[in-house]
CSV table of C-alpha atoms and ligand atoms in Angstrom, one decimal:
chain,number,residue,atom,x,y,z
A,1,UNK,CA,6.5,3.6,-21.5
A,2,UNK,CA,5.6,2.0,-25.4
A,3,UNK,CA,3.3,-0.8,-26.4
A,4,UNK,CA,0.9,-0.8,-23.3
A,5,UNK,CA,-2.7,0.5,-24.6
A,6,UNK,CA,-4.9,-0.4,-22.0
A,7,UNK,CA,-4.0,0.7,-18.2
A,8,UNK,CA,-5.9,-0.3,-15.0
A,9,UNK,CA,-7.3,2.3,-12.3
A,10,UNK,CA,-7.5,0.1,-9.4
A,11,UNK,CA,-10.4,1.8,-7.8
A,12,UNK,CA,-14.2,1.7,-7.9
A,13,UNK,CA,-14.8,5.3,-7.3
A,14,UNK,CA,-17.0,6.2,-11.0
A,15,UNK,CA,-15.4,10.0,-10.5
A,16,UNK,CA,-11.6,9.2,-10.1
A,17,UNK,CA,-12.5,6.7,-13.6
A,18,UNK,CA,-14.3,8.9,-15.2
A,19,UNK,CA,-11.5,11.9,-14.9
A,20,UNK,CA,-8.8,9.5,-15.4
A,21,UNK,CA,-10.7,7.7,-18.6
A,22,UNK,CA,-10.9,11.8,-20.3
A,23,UNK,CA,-6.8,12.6,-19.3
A,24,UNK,CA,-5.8,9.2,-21.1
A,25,UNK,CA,-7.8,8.8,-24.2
A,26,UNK,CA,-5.7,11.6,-25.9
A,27,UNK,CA,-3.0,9.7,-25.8
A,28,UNK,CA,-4.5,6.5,-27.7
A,29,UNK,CA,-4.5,4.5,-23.8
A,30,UNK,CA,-8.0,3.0,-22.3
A,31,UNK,CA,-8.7,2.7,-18.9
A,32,UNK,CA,-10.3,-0.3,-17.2
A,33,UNK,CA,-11.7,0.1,-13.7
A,34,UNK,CA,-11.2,-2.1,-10.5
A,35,UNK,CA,-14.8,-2.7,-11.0
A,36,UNK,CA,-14.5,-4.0,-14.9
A,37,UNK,CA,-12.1,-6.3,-13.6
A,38,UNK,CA,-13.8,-7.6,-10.6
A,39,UNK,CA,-10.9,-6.7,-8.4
A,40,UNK,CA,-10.7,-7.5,-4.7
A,41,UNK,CA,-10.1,-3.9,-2.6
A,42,UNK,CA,-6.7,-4.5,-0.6
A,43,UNK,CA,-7.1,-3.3,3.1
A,44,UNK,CA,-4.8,-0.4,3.2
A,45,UNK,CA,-1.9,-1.5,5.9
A,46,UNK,CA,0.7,0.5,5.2
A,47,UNK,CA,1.6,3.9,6.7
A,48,UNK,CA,1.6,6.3,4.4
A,49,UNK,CA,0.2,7.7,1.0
A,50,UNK,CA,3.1,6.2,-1.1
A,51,UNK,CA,2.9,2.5,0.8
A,52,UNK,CA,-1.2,2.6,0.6
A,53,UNK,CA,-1.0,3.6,-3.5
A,54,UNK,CA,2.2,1.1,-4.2
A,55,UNK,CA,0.1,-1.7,-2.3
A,56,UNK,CA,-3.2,-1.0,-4.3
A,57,UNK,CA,-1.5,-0.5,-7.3
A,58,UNK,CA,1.0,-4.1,-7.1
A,59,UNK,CA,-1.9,-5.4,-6.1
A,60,UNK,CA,-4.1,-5.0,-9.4
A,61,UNK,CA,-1.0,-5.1,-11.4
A,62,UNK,CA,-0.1,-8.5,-10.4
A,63,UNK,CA,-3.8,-9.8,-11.0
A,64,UNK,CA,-4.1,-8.4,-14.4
A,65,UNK,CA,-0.5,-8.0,-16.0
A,66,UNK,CA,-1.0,-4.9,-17.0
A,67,UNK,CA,0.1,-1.7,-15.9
A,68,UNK,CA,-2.0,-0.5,-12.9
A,69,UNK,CA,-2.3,3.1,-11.3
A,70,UNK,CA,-3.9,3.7,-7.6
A,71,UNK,CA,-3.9,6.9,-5.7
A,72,UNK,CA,-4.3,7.4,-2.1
A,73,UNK,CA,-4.7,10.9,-0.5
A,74,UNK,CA,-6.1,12.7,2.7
A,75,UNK,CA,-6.1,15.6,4.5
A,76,UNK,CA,-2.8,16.4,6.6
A,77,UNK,CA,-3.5,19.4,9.6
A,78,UNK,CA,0.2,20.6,10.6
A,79,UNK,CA,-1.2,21.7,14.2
A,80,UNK,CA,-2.6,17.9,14.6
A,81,UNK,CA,1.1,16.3,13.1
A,82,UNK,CA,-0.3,15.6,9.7
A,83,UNK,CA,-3.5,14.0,11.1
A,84,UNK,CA,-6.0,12.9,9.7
A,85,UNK,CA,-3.6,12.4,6.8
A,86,UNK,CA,-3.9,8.6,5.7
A,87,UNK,CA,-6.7,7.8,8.3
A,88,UNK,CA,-8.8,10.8,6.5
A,89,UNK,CA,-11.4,8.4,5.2
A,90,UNK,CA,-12.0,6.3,8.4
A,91,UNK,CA,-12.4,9.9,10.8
A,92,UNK,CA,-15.8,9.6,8.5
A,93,UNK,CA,-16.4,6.4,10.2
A,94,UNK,CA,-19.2,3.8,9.2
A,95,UNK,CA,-21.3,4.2,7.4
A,96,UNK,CA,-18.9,8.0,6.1
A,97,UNK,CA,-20.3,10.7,7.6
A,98,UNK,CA,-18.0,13.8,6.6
A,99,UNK,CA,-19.7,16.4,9.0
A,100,UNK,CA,-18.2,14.3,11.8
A,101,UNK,CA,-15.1,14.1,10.4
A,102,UNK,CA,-14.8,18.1,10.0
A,103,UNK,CA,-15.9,18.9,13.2
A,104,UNK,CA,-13.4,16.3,14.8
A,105,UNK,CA,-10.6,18.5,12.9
A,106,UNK,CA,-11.9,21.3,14.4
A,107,UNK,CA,-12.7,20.2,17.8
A,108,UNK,CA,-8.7,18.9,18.2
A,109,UNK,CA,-7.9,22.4,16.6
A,110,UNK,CA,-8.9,24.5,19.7
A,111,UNK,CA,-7.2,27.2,20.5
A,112,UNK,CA,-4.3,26.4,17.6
A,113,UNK,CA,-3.2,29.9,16.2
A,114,UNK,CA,-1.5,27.9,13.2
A,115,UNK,CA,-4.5,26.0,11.4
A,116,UNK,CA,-2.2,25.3,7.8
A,117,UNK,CA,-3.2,22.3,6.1
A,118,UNK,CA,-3.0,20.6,3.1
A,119,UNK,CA,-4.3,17.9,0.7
A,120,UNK,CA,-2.0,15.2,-0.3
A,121,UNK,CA,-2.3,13.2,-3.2
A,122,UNK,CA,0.2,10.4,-4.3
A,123,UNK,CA,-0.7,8.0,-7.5
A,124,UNK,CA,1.4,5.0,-7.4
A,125,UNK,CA,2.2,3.7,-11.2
A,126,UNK,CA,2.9,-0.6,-11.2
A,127,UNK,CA,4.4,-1.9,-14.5
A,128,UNK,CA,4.4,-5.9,-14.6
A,129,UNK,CA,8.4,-5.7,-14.7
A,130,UNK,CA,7.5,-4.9,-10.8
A,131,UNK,CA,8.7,-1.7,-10.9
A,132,UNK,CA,6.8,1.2,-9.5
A,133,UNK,CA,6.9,5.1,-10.2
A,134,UNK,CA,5.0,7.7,-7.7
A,135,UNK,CA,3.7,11.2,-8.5
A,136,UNK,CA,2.9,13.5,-5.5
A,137,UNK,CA,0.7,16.6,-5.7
A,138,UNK,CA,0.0,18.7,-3.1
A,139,UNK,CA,-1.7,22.0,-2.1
A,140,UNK,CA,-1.2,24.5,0.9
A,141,UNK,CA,-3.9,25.9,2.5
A,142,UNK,CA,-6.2,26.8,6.1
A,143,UNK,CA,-9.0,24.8,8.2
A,144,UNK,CA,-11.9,27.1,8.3
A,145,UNK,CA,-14.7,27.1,9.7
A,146,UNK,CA,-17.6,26.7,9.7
A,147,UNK,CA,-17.8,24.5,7.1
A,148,UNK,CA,-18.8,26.8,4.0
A,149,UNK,CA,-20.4,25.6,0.1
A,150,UNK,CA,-21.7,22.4,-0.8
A,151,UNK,CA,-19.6,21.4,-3.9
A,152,UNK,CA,-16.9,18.7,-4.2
A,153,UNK,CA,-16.5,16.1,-1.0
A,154,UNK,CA,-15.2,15.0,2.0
A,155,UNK,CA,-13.0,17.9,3.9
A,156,UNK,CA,-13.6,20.1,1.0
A,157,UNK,CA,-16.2,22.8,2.7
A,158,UNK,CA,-13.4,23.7,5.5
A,159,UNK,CA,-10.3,23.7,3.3
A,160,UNK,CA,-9.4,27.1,1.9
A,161,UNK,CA,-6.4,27.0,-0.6
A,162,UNK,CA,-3.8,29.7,0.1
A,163,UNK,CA,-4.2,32.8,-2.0
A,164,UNK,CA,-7.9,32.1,-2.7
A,165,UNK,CA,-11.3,33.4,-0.9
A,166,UNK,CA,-13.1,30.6,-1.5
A,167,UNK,CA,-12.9,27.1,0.3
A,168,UNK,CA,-13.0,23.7,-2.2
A,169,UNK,CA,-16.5,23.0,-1.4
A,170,UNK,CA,-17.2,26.9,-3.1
A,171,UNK,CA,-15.3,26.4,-6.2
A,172,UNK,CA,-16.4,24.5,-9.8
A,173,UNK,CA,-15.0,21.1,-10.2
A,174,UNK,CA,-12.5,22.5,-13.3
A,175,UNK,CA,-11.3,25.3,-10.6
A,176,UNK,CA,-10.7,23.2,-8.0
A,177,UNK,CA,-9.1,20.6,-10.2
A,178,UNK,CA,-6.3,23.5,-11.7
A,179,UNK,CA,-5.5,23.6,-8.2
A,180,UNK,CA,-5.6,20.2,-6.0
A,181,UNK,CA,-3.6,17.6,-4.9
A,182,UNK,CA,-5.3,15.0,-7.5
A,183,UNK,CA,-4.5,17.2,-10.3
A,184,UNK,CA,-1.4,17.9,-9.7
A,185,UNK,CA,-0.4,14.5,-9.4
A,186,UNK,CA,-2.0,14.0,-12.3
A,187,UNK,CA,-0.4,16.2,-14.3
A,188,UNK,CA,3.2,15.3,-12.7
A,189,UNK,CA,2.3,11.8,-13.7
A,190,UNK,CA,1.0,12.6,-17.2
A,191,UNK,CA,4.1,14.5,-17.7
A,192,UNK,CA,6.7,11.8,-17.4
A,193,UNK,CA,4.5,8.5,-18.2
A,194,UNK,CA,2.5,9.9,-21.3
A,195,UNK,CA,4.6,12.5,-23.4
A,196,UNK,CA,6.9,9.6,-24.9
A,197,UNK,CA,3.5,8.4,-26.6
A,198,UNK,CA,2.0,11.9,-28.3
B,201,IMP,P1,-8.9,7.7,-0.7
B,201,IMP,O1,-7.6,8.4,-1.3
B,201,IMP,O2,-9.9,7.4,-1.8
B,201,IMP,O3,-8.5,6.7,0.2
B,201,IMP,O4,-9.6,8.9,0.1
B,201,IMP,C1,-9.0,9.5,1.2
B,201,IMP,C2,-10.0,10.5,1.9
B,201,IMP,O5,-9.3,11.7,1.9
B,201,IMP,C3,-11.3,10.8,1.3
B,201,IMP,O6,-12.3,10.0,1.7
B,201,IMP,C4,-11.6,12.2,1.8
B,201,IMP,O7,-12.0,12.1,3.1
B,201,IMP,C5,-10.2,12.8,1.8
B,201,IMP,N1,-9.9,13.5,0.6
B,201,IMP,C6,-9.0,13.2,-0.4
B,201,IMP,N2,-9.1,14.1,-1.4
B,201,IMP,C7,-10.0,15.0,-1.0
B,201,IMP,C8,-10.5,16.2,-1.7
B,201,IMP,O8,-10.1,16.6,-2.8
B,201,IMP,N3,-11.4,16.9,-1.0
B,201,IMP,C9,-11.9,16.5,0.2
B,201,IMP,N4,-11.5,15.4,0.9
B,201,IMP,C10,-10.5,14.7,0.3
């Protein structure tokens, strides 16, 4: 990737810019947000985390000619066959109400003995040549409950990653970002897109 300086986060959600703004400006490239831009929010039709990113991502791309980036993640329950997984965000229902949501998870949990989940994360990269990379992150863990700390959001208080005590919602945003979905598809994406420009 050469000669592109400024890159487009097509979202309006001020904590994915922000965290997206710091990654990139070490490498010389300036973010503009969904929101900058005045972009429309394209309903989410497709049926999974790669279609929903590529869509938001083409979308922004072809409005703006330059390149675009959009993720789309959820919580996937192995017990519930990766529910809520891309519907994670409606279970909240309107307007989001994320105590609903958990106790939903748990209430079509009961009596599983296996209660693995994890957070998926895909970011979906749209160049105006048309063609589109995706970076998936991912991390393992357990529904528990009840819900436990008050940090981070949505399904964070009863997700507790494998090998750790603590749920999400219990950790520092830096702890939990060495660790989730969202930073590890950062990092995959960083990796490949961003090293050619150091
Ligand atoms: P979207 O990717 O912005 O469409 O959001 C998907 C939904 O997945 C969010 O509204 C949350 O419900 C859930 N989700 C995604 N990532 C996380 C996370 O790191 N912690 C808790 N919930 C998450």
């Amino acid at each position: 990737m050469s000669g592109t300086d400024t890159w487009v986060l097509a979202s309006h959600n001020a904590g994915k810019i922000k965290e997206l703004t710091d990654i990139l400006a070490p490498f010389g490239v300036a973010l503009k947000s969904a929101a900058d831009l005045d972009l429309p929010e394209p309903e989410e039709t497709e049926s999974t985390f790669e279609g929903n990113a590529a869509l938001k991502a083409r979308a922004a791309c072809e409005a703006t000619g330059l390149v675009c980036l959009a993720d789309d993640s959820g919580l996937a329950v192995d017990a519930l066959d990766g529910a809520p997984g891309i519907y994670s965000a409606r279970w909240a229902g309107e307007p989001r109400d994320f105590g609903r949501a958990m106790q939903r998870v748990q209430d079509e949990l009961a009596g599983a003995s296996d209660r693995t989940a994890r957070f998926v994360c895909v970011i979906a990269l749209a160049r105006p040549d048309g063609s589109v990379s995706h970076y998936r992150g991912e991390v393992v863990g357990e529904i528990v409950w009840p819900p436990r700390g008050d940090a981070g959001f949505g399904y964070d208080p009863i997700f507790r990653p494998e090998g750790e005590d603590r749920s999400f919602a219990e950790m520092t945003s830096a702890e939990k970002r060495a660790l989730s979905h969202r930073g590890r598809a950062l990092d995959l994406m960083v990796r490949s897109e961003l090293r050619s420009l150091e």
